[in-house]
GROMACS .gro file of C-alpha atoms in nm:
model
  259
    1MET     CA    1   2.534  -0.114  -0.015
    2LYS     CA    2   2.509  -0.383   0.258
    3LYS     CA    3   2.305  -0.143   0.476
    4LEU     CA    4   2.059  -0.110   0.195
    5THR     CA    5   2.026  -0.479   0.115
    6TYR     CA    6   1.966  -0.544   0.475
    7LEU     CA    7   1.697  -0.260   0.481
    8VAL     CA    8   1.503  -0.418   0.229
    9VAL     CA    9   1.538  -0.780   0.329
   10LEU     CA   10   1.377  -0.657   0.663
   11LEU     CA   11   1.179  -0.375   0.548
   12PHE     CA   12   0.900  -0.578   0.437
   13SER     CA   13   0.986  -0.879   0.682
   14PHE     CA   14   0.965  -1.176   0.409
   15ALA     CA   15   1.309  -1.320   0.419
   16THR     CA   16   1.207  -1.536   0.688
   17TYR     CA   17   0.903  -1.714   0.527
   18ALA     CA   18   0.861  -1.953   0.837
   19GLN     CA   19   0.765  -1.680   1.089
   20GLN     CA   20   0.518  -1.386   1.068
   21SER     CA   21   0.645  -1.044   1.081
   22ILE     CA   22   0.483  -0.729   1.213
   23VAL     CA   23   0.492  -0.359   1.041
   24ASN     CA   24   0.378  -0.073   1.231
   25VAL     CA   25   0.303   0.219   0.979
   26THR     CA   26   0.261   0.568   1.079
   27PHE     CA   27   0.118   0.822   0.828
   28HIS     CA   28   0.223   1.175   0.902
   29ASP     CA   29   0.055   1.503   0.765
   30VAL     CA   30   0.369   1.712   0.748
   31PRO     CA   31   0.340   2.059   0.551
   32ARG     CA   32   0.553   2.005   0.245
   33GLU     CA   33   0.742   2.333   0.338
   34LYS     CA   34   0.842   2.169   0.660
   35MET     CA   35   0.964   1.859   0.525
   36ASP     CA   36   1.332   1.875   0.548
   37GLU     CA   37   1.283   2.007   0.920
   38PHE     CA   38   1.061   1.710   0.997
   39LEU     CA   39   1.304   1.428   0.834
   40THR     CA   40   1.593   1.585   1.028
   41LEU     CA   41   1.410   1.601   1.366
   42HIS     CA   42   1.249   1.255   1.289
   43LYS     CA   43   1.615   1.103   1.248
   44LYS     CA   44   1.737   1.302   1.575
   45PHE     CA   45   1.476   1.172   1.815
   46HIS     CA   46   1.464   0.803   1.650
   47ASP     CA   47   1.812   0.753   1.708
   48VAL     CA   48   1.817   0.880   2.066
   49SER     CA   49   1.544   0.638   2.125
   50ILE     CA   50   1.780   0.325   2.056
   51SER     CA   51   1.909   0.122   2.337
   52ASP     CA   52   2.014  -0.234   2.388
   53GLU     CA   53   1.643  -0.305   2.451
   54SER     CA   54   1.539  -0.203   2.112
   55THR     CA   55   1.326  -0.476   1.907
   56VAL     CA   56   1.301  -0.302   1.585
   57THR     CA   57   1.454  -0.512   1.303
   58GLY     CA   58   1.420  -0.258   1.004
   59GLY     CA   59   1.227   0.009   0.840
   60GLY     CA   60   1.150   0.260   0.571
   61ILE     CA   61   1.065   0.627   0.518
   62PHE     CA   62   0.868   0.726   0.228
   63ALA     CA   63   0.745   1.058   0.086
   64HIS     CA   64   0.407   1.051  -0.053
   65LYS     CA   65   0.341   1.182  -0.418
   66TYR     CA   66  -0.005   1.077  -0.537
   67ALA     CA   67  -0.329   0.991  -0.370
   68GLY     CA   68  -0.397   0.942  -0.008
   69ASN     CA   69  -0.400   1.211   0.246
   70TYR     CA   70  -0.053   1.220   0.411
   71SER     CA   71   0.280   1.354   0.304
   72VAL     CA   72   0.515   1.082   0.489
   73ALA     CA   73   0.497   0.730   0.551
   74THR     CA   74   0.722   0.554   0.823
   75TYR     CA   75   0.744   0.165   0.840
   76ALA     CA   76   0.906  -0.012   1.131
   77PHE     CA   77   0.936  -0.371   1.146
   78TYR     CA   78   0.939  -0.622   1.429
   79ASN     CA   79   0.935  -1.011   1.465
   80SER     CA   80   0.619  -1.009   1.664
   81GLU     CA   81   0.356  -0.800   1.843
   82SER     CA   82   0.502  -0.829   2.185
   83ASP     CA   83   0.826  -0.694   2.038
   84LEU     CA   84   0.652  -0.385   1.920
   85GLU     CA   85   0.503  -0.321   2.275
   86LYS     CA   86   0.853  -0.391   2.409
   87ASP     CA   87   1.024  -0.137   2.176
   88THR     CA   88   0.741   0.117   2.238
   89ALA     CA   89   0.844   0.109   2.620
   90ALA     CA   90   1.225   0.090   2.556
   91ALA     CA   91   1.223   0.386   2.326
   92ALA     CA   92   1.053   0.582   2.572
   93ALA     CA   93   1.300   0.496   2.841
   94ALA     CA   94   1.594   0.571   2.618
   95ARG     CA   95   1.458   0.914   2.536
   96THR     CA   96   1.396   0.994   2.918
   97ALA     CA   97   1.785   0.901   2.975
   98TYR     CA   98   1.888   1.104   2.690
   99TRP     CA   99   1.703   1.395   2.832
  100ASN     CA  100   1.836   1.356   3.189
  101SER     CA  101   2.175   1.346   3.039
  102LEU     CA  102   2.143   1.691   2.886
  103SER     CA  103   2.280   2.003   3.064
  104ASP     CA  104   2.046   2.306   3.115
  105ASP     CA  105   2.172   2.467   2.807
  106GLU     CA  106   2.122   2.179   2.601
  107LYS     CA  107   1.769   2.131   2.728
  108GLN     CA  108   1.687   2.491   2.611
  109VAL     CA  109   1.768   2.380   2.257
  110VAL     CA  110   1.643   2.012   2.251
  111GLY     CA  111   1.327   2.101   2.433
  112PRO     CA  112   1.179   2.332   2.168
  113GLN     CA  113   1.305   2.082   1.902
  114TRP     CA  114   1.109   1.786   2.056
  115GLY     CA  115   0.820   2.020   2.098
  116ASN     CA  116   0.828   2.089   1.748
  117TYR     CA  117   0.886   1.762   1.613
  118ASN     CA  118   0.587   1.610   1.808
  119LYS     CA  119   0.359   1.891   1.666
  120MET     CA  120   0.437   1.779   1.327
  121ALA     CA  121   0.451   1.415   1.385
  122VAL     CA  122   0.117   1.385   1.574
  123TYR     CA  123  -0.097   1.654   1.400
  124ASN     CA  124  -0.359   1.472   1.178
  125HIS     CA  125  -0.154   1.139   1.181
  126TYR     CA  126  -0.295   0.773   1.204
  127ASP     CA  127  -0.144   0.443   1.235
  128GLU     CA  128  -0.184   0.077   1.120
  129ILE     CA  129  -0.040  -0.253   1.189
  130ARG     CA  130   0.002  -0.513   0.926
  131ILE     CA  131   0.140  -0.856   0.927
  132SER     CA  132   0.329  -1.066   0.670
  133ASN     CA  133   0.381  -1.454   0.666
  134GLU     CA  134   0.496  -1.755   0.447
  135ASN     CA  135   0.186  -1.697   0.226
  136SER     CA  136   0.286  -1.354   0.141
  137LEU     CA  137   0.397  -1.238  -0.193
  138PHE     CA  138   0.765  -1.200  -0.237
  139TRP     CA  139   0.969  -1.147  -0.550
  140GLU     CA  140   1.288  -0.940  -0.618
  141ALA     CA  141   1.476  -0.888  -0.950
  142GLU     CA  142   1.815  -1.030  -0.981
  143ASN     CA  143   1.961  -0.687  -1.061
  144LEU     CA  144   1.787  -0.528  -0.769
  145ASP     CA  145   2.005  -0.231  -0.625
  146TRP     CA  146   1.873  -0.036  -0.321
  147SER     CA  147   2.154   0.228  -0.348
  148THR     CA  148   1.900   0.480  -0.497
  149ASN     CA  149   1.580   0.631  -0.430
  150LYS     CA  150   1.272   0.365  -0.558
  151ILE     CA  151   0.940   0.454  -0.677
  152MET     CA  152   0.687   0.245  -0.459
  153VAL     CA  153   0.331   0.192  -0.576
  154VAL     CA  154   0.091   0.076  -0.302
  155SER     CA  155  -0.216  -0.138  -0.443
  156LYS     CA  156  -0.476  -0.161  -0.170
  157TYR     CA  157  -0.760  -0.399  -0.180
  158ASN     CA  158  -1.061  -0.516   0.040
  159VAL     CA  159  -1.194  -0.847  -0.093
  160LYS     CA  160  -1.566  -0.988  -0.088
  161TRP     CA  161  -1.660  -1.238   0.158
  162GLY     CA  162  -1.591  -1.585   0.029
  163MET     CA  163  -1.386  -1.484  -0.290
  164ASN     CA  164  -1.022  -1.502  -0.171
  165GLN     CA  165  -0.958  -1.807  -0.424
  166ASP     CA  166  -1.040  -1.559  -0.732
  167PHE     CA  167  -0.856  -1.288  -0.551
  168ASN     CA  168  -0.530  -1.484  -0.503
  169ALA     CA  169  -0.545  -1.625  -0.851
  170GLY     CA  170  -0.535  -1.281  -0.985
  171LEU     CA  171  -0.276  -1.194  -0.764
  172GLN     CA  172  -0.048  -1.462  -0.895
  173GLN     CA  173  -0.128  -1.362  -1.245
  174ASN     CA  174  -0.025  -1.006  -1.172
  175LEU     CA  175   0.282  -1.119  -1.013
  176LYS     CA  176   0.404  -1.308  -1.328
  177ASN     CA  177   0.306  -0.995  -1.528
  178TYR     CA  178   0.544  -0.779  -1.321
  179GLN     CA  179   0.813  -1.038  -1.348
  180ASP     CA  180   0.755  -1.117  -1.731
  181SER     CA  181   0.776  -0.748  -1.816
  182GLY     CA  182   1.129  -0.714  -1.651
  183ILE     CA  183   1.039  -0.359  -1.542
  184PRO     CA  184   0.925  -0.367  -1.162
  185VAL     CA  185   1.234  -0.472  -0.935
  186ALA     CA  186   1.046  -0.593  -0.629
  187VAL     CA  187   0.702  -0.707  -0.518
  188TYR     CA  188   0.576  -0.753  -0.187
  189SER     CA  189   0.245  -0.796   0.029
  190ASN     CA  190   0.106  -0.815   0.368
  191ARG     CA  191  -0.240  -0.824   0.528
  192HIS     CA  192  -0.427  -0.570   0.769
  193LEU     CA  193  -0.406  -0.653   1.156
  194TYR     CA  194  -0.510  -0.335   1.345
  195GLY     CA  195  -0.593   0.039   1.273
  196ALA     CA  196  -0.693   0.207   0.961
  197GLY     CA  197  -0.616   0.016   0.641
  198TYR     CA  198  -0.721  -0.196   0.358
  199SER     CA  199  -0.731  -0.570   0.413
  200PHE     CA  200  -0.466  -0.644   0.154
  201ASN     CA  201  -0.162  -0.454   0.024
  202ILE     CA  202   0.076  -0.508  -0.264
  203TYR     CA  203   0.408  -0.288  -0.280
  204ILE     CA  204   0.540  -0.281  -0.638
  205PHE     CA  205   0.889  -0.096  -0.649
  206TYR     CA  206   1.057   0.060  -0.971
  207ASP     CA  207   1.390   0.197  -1.017
  208SER     CA  208   1.249   0.532  -1.180
  209TRP     CA  209   0.940   0.722  -1.269
  210SER     CA  210   1.021   0.635  -1.650
  211ASP     CA  211   0.997   0.262  -1.567
  212PHE     CA  212   0.693   0.306  -1.378
  213ALA     CA  213   0.527   0.477  -1.677
  214ALA     CA  214   0.657   0.228  -1.926
  215PHE     CA  215   0.511  -0.056  -1.730
  216GLU     CA  216   0.173   0.121  -1.696
  217GLU     CA  217   0.185   0.183  -2.077
  218GLY     CA  218   0.260  -0.158  -2.167
  219ASN     CA  219   0.002  -0.299  -1.925
  220PHE     CA  220  -0.310  -0.201  -2.119
  221GLN     CA  221  -0.460  -0.508  -2.257
  222PRO     CA  222  -0.814  -0.715  -2.258
  223MET     CA  223  -0.891  -0.859  -1.932
  224ASN     CA  224  -0.903  -1.256  -1.930
  225GLU     CA  225  -1.136  -1.471  -1.711
  226THR     CA  226  -0.862  -1.472  -1.422
  227SER     CA  227  -0.856  -1.090  -1.438
  228LYS     CA  228  -1.239  -1.059  -1.455
  229LYS     CA  229  -1.278  -1.297  -1.148
  230PHE     CA  230  -1.021  -1.096  -0.975
  231TRP     CA  231  -1.172  -0.765  -1.018
  232ALA     CA  232  -1.506  -0.921  -0.929
  233SER     CA  233  -1.367  -1.029  -0.593
  234VAL     CA  234  -1.248  -0.690  -0.513
  235ALA     CA  235  -1.500  -0.471  -0.290
  236ASP     CA  236  -1.275  -0.158  -0.283
  237HIS     CA  237  -0.930  -0.042  -0.411
  238GLU     CA  238  -0.713   0.231  -0.420
  239ASP     CA  239  -0.344   0.299  -0.541
  240GLU     CA  240  -0.092   0.523  -0.388
  241ILE     CA  241   0.261   0.638  -0.522
  242LEU     CA  242   0.545   0.699  -0.294
  243VAL     CA  243   0.935   0.766  -0.317
  244MET     CA  244   1.144   0.583  -0.087
  245LEU     CA  245   1.383   0.826   0.106
  246GLY     CA  246   1.559   0.608   0.347
  247GLY     CA  247   1.511   0.353   0.640
  248ILE     CA  248   1.639   0.199   0.970
  249ASP     CA  249   1.947   0.023   0.942
  250ALA     CA  250   1.934  -0.337   1.050
  251GLU     CA  251   2.252  -0.342   1.242
  252THR     CA  252   2.273  -0.010   1.418
  253LYS     CA  253   1.900   0.054   1.429
  254GLU     CA  254   1.958   0.410   1.333
  255ILE     CA  255   1.762   0.613   1.063
  256TYR     CA  256   1.966   0.700   0.754
  257TYR     CA  257   1.849   0.866   0.422
  258ILE     CA  258   1.951   0.774   0.074
  259LYS     CA  259   2.154   1.037  -0.091
   0.00000   0.00000   0.00000
């Protein structure tokens, strides 16, 4: 339970409002029939990439369910852009050291595994880097329990030029609706920095599919002026639904999966 609490505190990197946090998101187009193999190898080669020089502070792994053009999304969090760069170099050095430590027989096994993993991980993938700060949305229910899989809805927005005030007012109203409904268990947000992606993302977590459906069913109501101005400020929008599978432990930095 402690691990899972740490995961989500760091997963969206909003616990410390005084500083910015960086998230590196990779979207993988892994065939569904190879998902178990990919997840096993992803943990294996992530874990051997850890060293005393690792700077990753947490992360999450999600299976894609609806919308979008990928099957797995991996999130890795850092305190700064420079830490992300340092971690990339440190991971490469750790993998090299791991490879050099293997016997010839072990290399005969690990080599094909590494090649197969890279083929699945790299094929048709894309990345984006996002940022959160003291202005990001952050809310968690008092009874929040991260020991089970969660349903995550990602709402993505591009905002029209000069209309941030109307957009932000709508966000605050939406956040209050989430809170007052008593159904979602957490809400976070971040902004686009580099790579492909929308300018603003909101992440809404539910305990189950039935909770998600209950919120959607109860959320149909006429738009007020704040809602109308909010949608008038939106240039582009899409939603995606994912299932949380696990993450990067904040203490060991190893990947684990929720059972």
